[in-house]
Amino acid sequence: MHVAIIGAGLAGLTAAKQCQAQGHHVTVYEKSRGVSGRMCTRQTEFGGFDFGAQYFTATSDRFKKEVNDWRKLGWIAAWDSQLASISHGKTTSSKAGAKGPQRYVPIPGMNALGKQLAHGLDVRLEQQVIALSRHGEQWLLSVKSDEVPVPATAGPFDAVLLAIPAEQAAVLLKGHASFASTVAGVHMQPCWALMLAFQNPLNLAYDGAWVEDSRLAWIARDTSKPEHRAGERWVCHASAAWSTEHLEDDHERVKEKLVKAFHEATGSPVQAIHAEAHRWRFSLADQPLEQSHLWDAKEKIGVCGDWFEAGLEGGGKVENAFLSGLALSTELA
Amino acid sequence: MHVAIIGAGLAGLTAAKQCQAQGHHVTVYEKSRGVSGRMCTRQTEFGGFDFGAQYFTATSDRFKKEVNDWRKLGWIAAWDSQLASISHGKTTSSKAGAKGPQRYVPIPGMNALGKQLAHGLDVRLEQQVIALSRHGEQWLLSVKSDEVPVPATAGPFDAVLLAIPAEQAAVLLKGHASFASTVAGVHMQPCWALMLAFQNPLNLAYDGAWVEDSRLAWIARDTSKPEHRAGERWVCHASAAWSTEHLEDDHERVKEKLVKAFHEATGSPVQAIHAEAHRWRFSLADQPLEQSHLWDAKEKIGVCGDWFEAGLEGGGKVENAFLSGLALSTELA
């Protein structure tokens, strides 16, 4: 069976690898320049910033097994981090005995995992699928790229798997698939991210912290992660509420406000030598769907992603993306 | 198409990945406990020994591209080694300006590459295929494992690709395939390998050396390879002539003789704290076949391996195995 997979984040790559193992001919379309989706790393002269997903944990047996394989292959490593909570400027470090679940990160940067998984897959980068159309019992894709002025037609494919944020999937699914309205009902929250590089160590007592009563919700010292380039780099995520409120603000203004929030939260007055903001228009679903994926067996079209709970409590995690992609691919087994 | 691949060395893994990418359902059978074939590493309390293939180079554009991908993924690294020639106890170091082609090794050990390539493949370890039989237009495999007392039947498969030494392939091909007699005519030479660990550095002036007029033909300091565990470990390969002559000698006797040859070649009297010998019954073909692979389109059975020249000068290299496996898989494209 010829299968098109749209989106090369972890859900899409997982579905692609599994479909390939099941004997299907798989083509992955990805609109951006690299694989890994929100498990991304931005390279700068000061080193890389994991400015999307921060780390991951494993709770299900299936994902634990996968994580164990990835670890053995040297693709990921444990992030033995000192995490804290910051509330009203008061920092509470996690107690040694209550450090929470084992956290992992791909090495040497978040996007490395997707690169490993993409080996052996036919991934078409910078190819944005802008429309789907039926062609008898099959599917045709309308694909936009910078190379050619008009969209090209790709296919026919026997099945199409979407592994992109709900809002983007909803656009493609309009008029197709029994579950289109379910997808259209999912809202993914935005998230403003701030990347900071410092000349010298800030010597804060933690590697990462959840922040309350602030524009920021999370800050992490990227350079505390294993095999990440040395230096003092921090990634900060604004809260969903603040990000939503300031969604259309310009980058410079957002950057200034979040830098100020970083100083307030950490109590450090040291100025960064590099600062940039990135807007995630779609980060986490506010209400993830309970199921593991959606599938229309008649039209052979499905959707997966971290906005499905897939047996976990809540969504939005790397593990959701993996389990959802895997579950969707079994529809083609 | 359901494809069975016999042998999980580099040729088999390459063919398997490529067949999978072409949309086939692939199952790999491997008689030993791990993947990678002769690109192997033996773990000991003193560290690992790359006791089969020593390193690899890339001359063809296709393999250069692959090597570049592997390097970017962190699977291999350049081995910037100081190599020498030893003749009658006289050592000639390679000149700086004539260091030869870039050499690469998988990290942290030779068998790591196969492990990376095997991710996402269905590899059945410790499953030895002992016979092939026709089943209409398809193939059945008779598979022996330690788990069950009698061979099991696997299949049916639409195609079978053999990626094992010529002598072993010849046994399975008897009575099948138009090219069976060609395979039966290929002879692979044996090679006795010696692994040595020392308490302290020997401080020899080279990381590896070709040896003439000795029982040994090659010695290499495993611990000079990038990201290999520290220590002082050497791997030695006896010459084809000596290995053939002493093929049926017992391990202890061979070990003593090769240890003596190591002392003579290096001029170092230091005793090893660990020594073991391994016999490769099939190492390199004395006369590799000129073509890239053999394929019987009617019976859908083929064979590949490093004993095919596949466009290179001579055989026996990692690059031969890769190009041969790739070429065979295109028969199923």
PDB file of N, CA, C and O in Angstrom, chain B residues 44-112:
ATOM      1  N   THR B  44      34.675  -7.552  26.626  1.00  0.00           N
ATOM      2  CA  THR B  44      35.379  -8.257  27.694  1.00  0.00           C
ATOM      3  C   THR B  44      35.478  -7.307  28.876  1.00  0.00           C
ATOM      4  O   THR B  44      35.149  -6.126  28.761  1.00  0.00           O
ATOM      5  N   GLU B  45      35.989  -7.819  29.987  1.00  0.00           N
ATOM      6  CA  GLU B  45      36.135  -6.941  31.153  1.00  0.00           C
ATOM      7  C   GLU B  45      37.170  -5.849  30.905  1.00  0.00           C
ATOM      8  O   GLU B  45      37.228  -4.854  31.627  1.00  0.00           O
ATOM      9  N   PHE B  46      37.989  -6.024  29.871  1.00  0.00           N
ATOM     10  CA  PHE B  46      39.025  -5.032  29.564  1.00  0.00           C
ATOM     11  C   PHE B  46      38.558  -4.013  28.526  1.00  0.00           C
ATOM     12  O   PHE B  46      39.291  -3.108  28.157  1.00  0.00           O
ATOM     13  N   GLY B  47      37.345  -4.194  28.035  1.00  0.00           N
ATOM     14  CA  GLY B  47      36.823  -3.318  26.991  1.00  0.00           C
ATOM     15  C   GLY B  47      36.503  -4.138  25.756  1.00  0.00           C
ATOM     16  O   GLY B  47      36.668  -5.367  25.749  1.00  0.00           O
ATOM     17  N   GLY B  48      36.039  -3.474  24.711  1.00  0.00           N
ATOM     18  CA  GLY B  48      35.637  -4.181  23.498  1.00  0.00           C
ATOM     19  C   GLY B  48      36.800  -4.393  22.537  1.00  0.00           C
ATOM     20  O   GLY B  48      37.777  -3.645  22.557  1.00  0.00           O
ATOM     21  N   PHE B  49      36.676  -5.415  21.720  1.00  0.00           N
ATOM     22  CA  PHE B  49      37.649  -5.673  20.658  1.00  0.00           C
ATOM     23  C   PHE B  49      36.918  -5.724  19.321  1.00  0.00           C
ATOM     24  O   PHE B  49      36.016  -6.544  19.155  1.00  0.00           O
ATOM     25  N   ASP B  50      37.309  -4.876  18.386  1.00  0.00           N
ATOM     26  CA  ASP B  50      36.801  -4.980  17.013  1.00  0.00           C
ATOM     27  C   ASP B  50      37.617  -6.076  16.338  1.00  0.00           C
ATOM     28  O   ASP B  50      38.627  -5.792  15.695  1.00  0.00           O
ATOM     29  N   PHE B  51      37.179  -7.314  16.479  1.00  0.00           N
ATOM     30  CA  PHE B  51      38.056  -8.425  16.074  1.00  0.00           C
ATOM     31  C   PHE B  51      37.801  -8.918  14.655  1.00  0.00           C
ATOM     32  O   PHE B  51      38.460  -9.828  14.188  1.00  0.00           O
ATOM     33  N   GLY B  52      36.812  -8.317  13.962  1.00  0.00           N
ATOM     34  CA  GLY B  52      36.587  -8.663  12.555  1.00  0.00           C
ATOM     35  C   GLY B  52      37.057  -7.499  11.693  1.00  0.00           C
ATOM     36  O   GLY B  52      38.235  -7.163  11.700  1.00  0.00           O
ATOM     37  N   ALA B  53      36.099  -6.875  10.981  1.00  0.00           N
ATOM     38  CA  ALA B  53      36.451  -5.704  10.165  1.00  0.00           C
ATOM     39  C   ALA B  53      37.116  -4.656  11.053  1.00  0.00           C
ATOM     40  O   ALA B  53      36.727  -4.464  12.207  1.00  0.00           O
ATOM     41  N   GLN B  54      38.116  -3.984  10.508  1.00  0.00           N
ATOM     42  CA  GLN B  54      38.942  -3.074  11.299  1.00  0.00           C
ATOM     43  C   GLN B  54      38.558  -1.612  11.150  1.00  0.00           C
ATOM     44  O   GLN B  54      38.665  -0.831  12.079  1.00  0.00           O
ATOM     45  N   TYR B  55      38.163  -1.242   9.971  1.00  0.00           N
ATOM     46  CA  TYR B  55      37.795   0.144   9.671  1.00  0.00           C
ATOM     47  C   TYR B  55      37.208   0.118   8.276  1.00  0.00           C
ATOM     48  O   TYR B  55      37.151  -0.944   7.646  1.00  0.00           O
ATOM     49  N   PHE B  56      36.750   1.255   7.778  1.00  0.00           N
ATOM     50  CA  PHE B  56      36.348   1.259   6.379  1.00  0.00           C
ATOM     51  C   PHE B  56      36.668   2.583   5.721  1.00  0.00           C
ATOM     52  O   PHE B  56      36.922   3.592   6.386  1.00  0.00           O
ATOM     53  N   THR B  57      36.679   2.536   4.402  1.00  0.00           N
ATOM     54  CA  THR B  57      36.948   3.721   3.592  1.00  0.00           C
ATOM     55  C   THR B  57      35.796   3.843   2.602  1.00  0.00           C
ATOM     56  O   THR B  57      34.962   2.943   2.496  1.00  0.00           O
ATOM     57  N   ALA B  58      35.743   4.955   1.903  1.00  0.00           N
ATOM     58  CA  ALA B  58      34.672   5.154   0.917  1.00  0.00           C
ATOM     59  C   ALA B  58      35.276   5.689  -0.369  1.00  0.00           C
ATOM     60  O   ALA B  58      35.942   6.727  -0.355  1.00  0.00           O
ATOM     61  N   THR B  59      35.050   4.981  -1.467  1.00  0.00           N
ATOM     62  CA  THR B  59      35.582   5.451  -2.747  1.00  0.00           C
ATOM     63  C   THR B  59      34.472   5.820  -3.728  1.00  0.00           C
ATOM     64  O   THR B  59      34.629   6.737  -4.513  1.00  0.00           O
ATOM     65  N   SER B  60      33.344   5.115  -3.684  1.00  0.00           N
ATOM     66  CA  SER B  60      32.257   5.417  -4.628  1.00  0.00           C
ATOM     67  C   SER B  60      31.431   6.589  -4.116  1.00  0.00           C
ATOM     68  O   SER B  60      31.327   6.811  -2.910  1.00  0.00           O
ATOM     69  N   ASP B  61      30.830   7.329  -5.042  1.00  0.00           N
ATOM     70  CA  ASP B  61      29.990   8.462  -4.644  1.00  0.00           C
ATOM     71  C   ASP B  61      28.823   8.006  -3.773  1.00  0.00           C
ATOM     72  O   ASP B  61      28.467   8.660  -2.800  1.00  0.00           O
ATOM     73  N   ARG B  62      28.241   6.863  -4.127  1.00  0.00           N
ATOM     74  CA  ARG B  62      27.077   6.393  -3.386  1.00  0.00           C
ATOM     75  C   ARG B  62      27.428   6.087  -1.935  1.00  0.00           C
ATOM     76  O   ARG B  62      26.702   6.453  -1.012  1.00  0.00           O
ATOM     77  N   PHE B  63      28.553   5.409  -1.747  1.00  0.00           N
ATOM     78  CA  PHE B  63      28.928   5.051  -0.381  1.00  0.00           C
ATOM     79  C   PHE B  63      29.414   6.285   0.387  1.00  0.00           C
ATOM     80  O   PHE B  63      29.180   6.412   1.582  1.00  0.00           O
ATOM     81  N   LYS B  64      30.073   7.197  -0.323  1.00  0.00           N
ATOM     82  CA  LYS B  64      30.502   8.446   0.331  1.00  0.00           C
ATOM     83  C   LYS B  64      29.304   9.192   0.912  1.00  0.00           C
ATOM     84  O   LYS B  64      29.359   9.731   2.014  1.00  0.00           O
ATOM     85  N   LYS B  65      28.220   9.206   0.136  1.00  0.00           N
ATOM     86  CA  LYS B  65      27.009   9.878   0.600  1.00  0.00           C
ATOM     87  C   LYS B  65      26.481   9.197   1.869  1.00  0.00           C
ATOM     88  O   LYS B  65      26.119   9.851   2.848  1.00  0.00           O
ATOM     89  N   GLU B  66      26.474   7.872   1.841  1.00  0.00           N
ATOM     90  CA  GLU B  66      25.967   7.121   2.990  1.00  0.00           C
ATOM     91  C   GLU B  66      26.843   7.360   4.222  1.00  0.00           C
ATOM     92  O   GLU B  66      26.343   7.580   5.328  1.00  0.00           O
ATOM     93  N   VAL B  67      28.144   7.311   4.006  1.00  0.00           N
ATOM     94  CA  VAL B  67      29.092   7.515   5.102  1.00  0.00           C
ATOM     95  C   VAL B  67      28.907   8.909   5.702  1.00  0.00           C
ATOM     96  O   VAL B  67      28.962   9.096   6.920  1.00  0.00           O
ATOM     97  N   ASN B  68      28.644   9.868   4.834  1.00  0.00           N
ATOM     98  CA  ASN B  68      28.401  11.231   5.300  1.00  0.00           C
ATOM     99  C   ASN B  68      27.148  11.291   6.186  1.00  0.00           C
ATOM    100  O   ASN B  68      27.141  11.934   7.234  1.00  0.00           O
ATOM    101  N   ASP B  69      26.096  10.585   5.763  1.00  0.00           N
ATOM    102  CA  ASP B  69      24.872  10.524   6.574  1.00  0.00           C
ATOM    103  C   ASP B  69      25.156   9.873   7.929  1.00  0.00           C
ATOM    104  O   ASP B  69      24.727  10.367   8.972  1.00  0.00           O
ATOM    105  N   TRP B  70      25.857   8.761   7.906  1.00  0.00           N
ATOM    106  CA  TRP B  70      26.166   8.043   9.156  1.00  0.00           C
ATOM    107  C   TRP B  70      26.968   8.931  10.099  1.00  0.00           C
ATOM    108  O   TRP B  70      26.773   8.919  11.304  1.00  0.00           O
ATOM    109  N   ARG B  71      27.854   9.703   9.503  1.00  0.00           N
ATOM    110  CA  ARG B  71      28.710  10.563  10.319  1.00  0.00           C
ATOM    111  C   ARG B  71      27.885  11.669  10.977  1.00  0.00           C
ATOM    112  O   ARG B  71      28.047  11.964  12.150  1.00  0.00           O
ATOM    113  N   LYS B  72      26.987  12.253  10.190  1.00  0.00           N
ATOM    114  CA  LYS B  72      26.127  13.311  10.729  1.00  0.00           C
ATOM    115  C   LYS B  72      25.258  12.787  11.868  1.00  0.00           C
ATOM    116  O   LYS B  72      24.933  13.515  12.800  1.00  0.00           O
ATOM    117  N   LEU B  73      24.854  11.531  11.762  1.00  0.00           N
ATOM    118  CA  LEU B  73      24.008  10.945  12.798  1.00  0.00           C
ATOM    119  C   LEU B  73      24.811  10.500  14.011  1.00  0.00           C
ATOM    120  O   LEU B  73      24.251  10.022  14.999  1.00  0.00           O
ATOM    121  N   GLY B  74      26.126  10.627  13.920  1.00  0.00           N
ATOM    122  CA  GLY B  74      26.965  10.265  15.063  1.00  0.00           C
ATOM    123  C   GLY B  74      27.192   8.770  15.191  1.00  0.00           C
ATOM    124  O   GLY B  74      27.583   8.293  16.251  1.00  0.00           O
ATOM    125  N   TRP B  75      26.948   8.022  14.118  1.00  0.00           N
ATOM    126  CA  TRP B  75      27.112   6.569  14.186  1.00  0.00           C
ATOM    127  C   TRP B  75      28.562   6.152  13.956  1.00  0.00           C
ATOM    128  O   TRP B  75      28.976   5.084  14.377  1.00  0.00           O
ATOM    129  N   ILE B  76      29.293   6.962  13.219  1.00  0.00           N
ATOM    130  CA  ILE B  76      30.684   6.637  12.895  1.00  0.00           C
ATOM    131  C   ILE B  76      31.535   7.887  13.110  1.00  0.00           C
ATOM    132  O   ILE B  76      31.008   8.992  13.231  1.00  0.00           O
ATOM    133  N   ALA B  77      32.836   7.688  13.150  1.00  0.00           N
ATOM    134  CA  ALA B  77      33.750   8.821  13.271  1.00  0.00           C
ATOM    135  C   ALA B  77      35.010   8.499  12.487  1.00  0.00           C
ATOM    136  O   ALA B  77      35.302   7.334  12.198  1.00  0.00           O
ATOM    137  N   ALA B  78      35.727   9.547  12.148  1.00  0.00           N
ATOM    138  CA  ALA B  78      36.990   9.346  11.432  1.00  0.00           C
ATOM    139  C   ALA B  78      38.007   8.731  12.384  1.00  0.00           C
ATOM    140  O   ALA B  78      38.084   9.107  13.552  1.00  0.00           O
ATOM    141  N   TRP B  79      38.745   7.776  11.889  1.00  0.00           N
ATOM    142  CA  TRP B  79      39.846   7.199  12.665  1.00  0.00           C
ATOM    143  C   TRP B  79      41.129   7.792  12.101  1.00  0.00           C
ATOM    144  O   TRP B  79      41.615   7.344  11.060  1.00  0.00           O
ATOM    145  N   ASP B  80      41.604   8.839  12.741  1.00  0.00           N
ATOM    146  CA  ASP B  80      42.821   9.496  12.265  1.00  0.00           C
ATOM    147  C   ASP B  80      44.016   8.779  12.864  1.00  0.00           C
ATOM    148  O   ASP B  80      44.555   9.167  13.896  1.00  0.00           O
ATOM    149  N   SER B  81      44.384   7.729  12.191  1.00  0.00           N
ATOM    150  CA  SER B  81      45.356   6.811  12.759  1.00  0.00           C
ATOM    151  C   SER B  81      46.721   6.959  12.111  1.00  0.00           C
ATOM    152  O   SER B  81      46.851   7.355  10.958  1.00  0.00           O
ATOM    153  N   GLN B  82      47.706   6.644  12.896  1.00  0.00           N
ATOM    154  CA  GLN B  82      49.069   6.583  12.389  1.00  0.00           C
ATOM    155  C   GLN B  82      49.337   5.129  12.011  1.00  0.00           C
ATOM    156  O   GLN B  82      49.402   4.269  12.891  1.00  0.00           O
ATOM    157  N   LEU B  83      49.435   4.869  10.721  1.00  0.00           N
ATOM    158  CA  LEU B  83      49.628   3.483  10.284  1.00  0.00           C
ATOM    159  C   LEU B  83      51.056   3.269   9.791  1.00  0.00           C
ATOM    160  O   LEU B  83      51.726   4.207   9.366  1.00  0.00           O
ATOM    161  N   ALA B  84      51.480   2.044   9.882  1.00  0.00           N
ATOM    162  CA  ALA B  84      52.868   1.734   9.529  1.00  0.00           C
ATOM    163  C   ALA B  84      52.943   0.403   8.799  1.00  0.00           C
ATOM    164  O   ALA B  84      51.948  -0.321   8.700  1.00  0.00           O
ATOM    165  N   SER B  85      54.115   0.126   8.285  1.00  0.00           N
ATOM    166  CA  SER B  85      54.389  -1.192   7.716  1.00  0.00           C
ATOM    167  C   SER B  85      55.540  -1.797   8.506  1.00  0.00           C
ATOM    168  O   SER B  85      56.507  -1.102   8.825  1.00  0.00           O
ATOM    169  N   ILE B  86      55.410  -3.073   8.814  1.00  0.00           N
ATOM    170  CA  ILE B  86      56.481  -3.751   9.537  1.00  0.00           C
ATOM    171  C   ILE B  86      56.983  -4.890   8.660  1.00  0.00           C
ATOM    172  O   ILE B  86      56.201  -5.742   8.231  1.00  0.00           O
ATOM    173  N   SER B  87      58.253  -4.846   8.358  1.00  0.00           N
ATOM    174  CA  SER B  87      58.825  -5.894   7.523  1.00  0.00           C
ATOM    175  C   SER B  87      60.141  -6.336   8.141  1.00  0.00           C
ATOM    176  O   SER B  87      61.028  -5.509   8.384  1.00  0.00           O
ATOM    177  N   HIS B  88      60.251  -7.617   8.430  1.00  0.00           N
ATOM    178  CA  HIS B  88      61.460  -8.143   9.069  1.00  0.00           C
ATOM    179  C   HIS B  88      61.825  -7.338  10.308  1.00  0.00           C
ATOM    180  O   HIS B  88      62.992  -7.005  10.526  1.00  0.00           O
ATOM    181  N   GLY B  89      60.824  -6.981  11.093  1.00  0.00           N
ATOM    182  CA  GLY B  89      61.094  -6.264  12.341  1.00  0.00           C
ATOM    183  C   GLY B  89      61.406  -4.793  12.152  1.00  0.00           C
ATOM    184  O   GLY B  89      61.594  -4.054  13.109  1.00  0.00           O
ATOM    185  N   LYS B  90      61.442  -4.325  10.902  1.00  0.00           N
ATOM    186  CA  LYS B  90      61.736  -2.917  10.644  1.00  0.00           C
ATOM    187  C   LYS B  90      60.417  -2.185  10.382  1.00  0.00           C
ATOM    188  O   LYS B  90      59.615  -2.604   9.548  1.00  0.00           O
ATOM    189  N   THR B  91      60.200  -1.103  11.106  1.00  0.00           N
ATOM    190  CA  THR B  91      58.940  -0.376  11.002  1.00  0.00           C
ATOM    191  C   THR B  91      59.089   0.859  10.131  1.00  0.00           C
ATOM    192  O   THR B  91      59.998   1.660  10.332  1.00  0.00           O
ATOM    193  N   THR B  92      58.208   0.986   9.162  1.00  0.00           N
ATOM    194  CA  THR B  92      58.195   2.182   8.329  1.00  0.00           C
ATOM    195  C   THR B  92      56.869   2.891   8.546  1.00  0.00           C
ATOM    196  O   THR B  92      55.813   2.353   8.213  1.00  0.00           O
ATOM    197  N   SER B  93      56.928   4.075   9.133  1.00  0.00           N
ATOM    198  CA  SER B  93      55.685   4.806   9.358  1.00  0.00           C
ATOM    199  C   SER B  93      55.216   5.442   8.064  1.00  0.00           C
ATOM    200  O   SER B  93      56.025   5.838   7.234  1.00  0.00           O
ATOM    201  N   SER B  94      53.896   5.524   7.924  1.00  0.00           N
ATOM    202  CA  SER B  94      53.357   6.237   6.769  1.00  0.00           C
ATOM    203  C   SER B  94      53.786   7.690   6.878  1.00  0.00           C
ATOM    204  O   SER B  94      53.791   8.267   7.958  1.00  0.00           O
ATOM    205  N   LYS B  95      54.133   8.256   5.755  1.00  0.00           N
ATOM    206  CA  LYS B  95      54.512   9.670   5.784  1.00  0.00           C
ATOM    207  C   LYS B  95      53.262  10.521   5.963  1.00  0.00           C
ATOM    208  O   LYS B  95      52.175  10.137   5.561  1.00  0.00           O
ATOM    209  N   ALA B  96      53.450  11.674   6.560  1.00  0.00           N
ATOM    210  CA  ALA B  96      52.314  12.561   6.830  1.00  0.00           C
ATOM    211  C   ALA B  96      51.556  12.888   5.549  1.00  0.00           C
ATOM    212  O   ALA B  96      50.333  12.946   5.519  1.00  0.00           O
ATOM    213  N   GLY B  97      52.302  13.087   4.475  1.00  0.00           N
ATOM    214  CA  GLY B  97      51.665  13.472   3.221  1.00  0.00           C
ATOM    215  C   GLY B  97      51.066  12.306   2.457  1.00  0.00           C
ATOM    216  O   GLY B  97      50.395  12.495   1.459  1.00  0.00           O
ATOM    217  N   ALA B  98      51.298  11.103   2.947  1.00  0.00           N
ATOM    218  CA  ALA B  98      50.824   9.927   2.214  1.00  0.00           C
ATOM    219  C   ALA B  98      50.042   9.016   3.142  1.00  0.00           C
ATOM    220  O   ALA B  98      50.255   7.821   3.203  1.00  0.00           O
ATOM    221  N   LYS B  99      49.134   9.610   3.875  1.00  0.00           N
ATOM    222  CA  LYS B  99      48.426   8.828   4.886  1.00  0.00           C
ATOM    223  C   LYS B  99      47.290   7.985   4.321  1.00  0.00           C
ATOM    224  O   LYS B  99      46.641   7.249   5.044  1.00  0.00           O
ATOM    225  N   GLY B 100      47.059   8.094   3.023  1.00  0.00           N
ATOM    226  CA  GLY B 100      46.035   7.252   2.418  1.00  0.00           C
ATOM    227  C   GLY B 100      44.650   7.824   2.605  1.00  0.00           C
ATOM    228  O   GLY B 100      44.484   8.973   3.024  1.00  0.00           O
ATOM    229  N   PRO B 101      43.643   7.012   2.290  1.00  0.00           N
ATOM    230  CA  PRO B 101      42.267   7.501   2.330  1.00  0.00           C
ATOM    231  C   PRO B 101      41.794   7.734   3.763  1.00  0.00           C
ATOM    232  O   PRO B 101      42.378   7.215   4.707  1.00  0.00           O
ATOM    233  N   GLN B 102      40.740   8.512   3.914  1.00  0.00           N
ATOM    234  CA  GLN B 102      40.134   8.712   5.232  1.00  0.00           C
ATOM    235  C   GLN B 102      39.555   7.386   5.706  1.00  0.00           C
ATOM    236  O   GLN B 102      38.823   6.730   4.982  1.00  0.00           O
ATOM    237  N   ARG B 103      39.892   7.023   6.928  1.00  0.00           N
ATOM    238  CA  ARG B 103      39.365   5.781   7.498  1.00  0.00           C
ATOM    239  C   ARG B 103      38.299   6.108   8.535  1.00  0.00           C
ATOM    240  O   ARG B 103      38.408   7.091   9.258  1.00  0.00           O
ATOM    241  N   TYR B 104      37.284   5.255   8.583  1.00  0.00           N
ATOM    242  CA  TYR B 104      36.174   5.469   9.511  1.00  0.00           C
ATOM    243  C   TYR B 104      35.956   4.237  10.377  1.00  0.00           C
ATOM    244  O   TYR B 104      36.248   3.115   9.953  1.00  0.00           O
ATOM    245  N   VAL B 105      35.425   4.461  11.555  1.00  0.00           N
ATOM    246  CA  VAL B 105      34.993   3.351  12.410  1.00  0.00           C
ATOM    247  C   VAL B 105      33.662   3.715  13.063  1.00  0.00           C
ATOM    248  O   VAL B 105      33.427   4.874  13.399  1.00  0.00           O
ATOM    249  N   PRO B 106      32.786   2.732  13.227  1.00  0.00           N
ATOM    250  CA  PRO B 106      31.569   2.971  14.006  1.00  0.00           C
ATOM    251  C   PRO B 106      31.952   3.223  15.464  1.00  0.00           C
ATOM    252  O   PRO B 106      32.977   2.716  15.932  1.00  0.00           O
ATOM    253  N   ILE B 107      31.160   4.017  16.162  1.00  0.00           N
ATOM    254  CA  ILE B 107      31.448   4.287  17.570  1.00  0.00           C
ATOM    255  C   ILE B 107      30.266   3.853  18.429  1.00  0.00           C
ATOM    256  O   ILE B 107      29.129   3.975  18.002  1.00  0.00           O
ATOM    257  N   PRO B 108      30.502   3.315  19.629  1.00  0.00           N
ATOM    258  CA  PRO B 108      31.806   3.146  20.268  1.00  0.00           C
ATOM    259  C   PRO B 108      32.502   1.842  19.907  1.00  0.00           C
ATOM    260  O   PRO B 108      33.556   1.555  20.458  1.00  0.00           O
ATOM    261  N   GLY B 109      31.963   1.069  18.987  1.00  0.00           N
ATOM    262  CA  GLY B 109      32.600  -0.177  18.573  1.00  0.00           C
ATOM    263  C   GLY B 109      32.084  -0.565  17.203  1.00  0.00           C
ATOM    264  O   GLY B 109      31.050  -0.063  16.750  1.00  0.00           O
ATOM    265  N   MET B 110      32.792  -1.468  16.540  1.00  0.00           N
ATOM    266  CA  MET B 110      32.465  -1.827  15.162  1.00  0.00           C
ATOM    267  C   MET B 110      31.014  -2.285  14.996  1.00  0.00           C
ATOM    268  O   MET B 110      30.360  -1.965  14.017  1.00  0.00           O
ATOM    269  N   ASN B 111      30.501  -3.027  15.980  1.00  0.00           N
ATOM    270  CA  ASN B 111      29.144  -3.570  15.810  1.00  0.00           C
ATOM    271  C   ASN B 111      28.049  -2.521  16.005  1.00  0.00           C
ATOM    272  O   ASN B 111      26.869  -2.808  15.812  1.00  0.00           O
ATOM    273  N   ALA B 112      28.438  -1.304  16.366  1.00  0.00           N
ATOM    274  CA  ALA B 112      27.432  -0.265  16.613  1.00  0.00           C
ATOM    275  C   ALA B 112      26.690   0.117  15.332  1.00  0.00           C
ATOM    276  O   ALA B 112      25.511   0.464  15.373  1.00  0.00           O
TER     277      ALA B 112
END
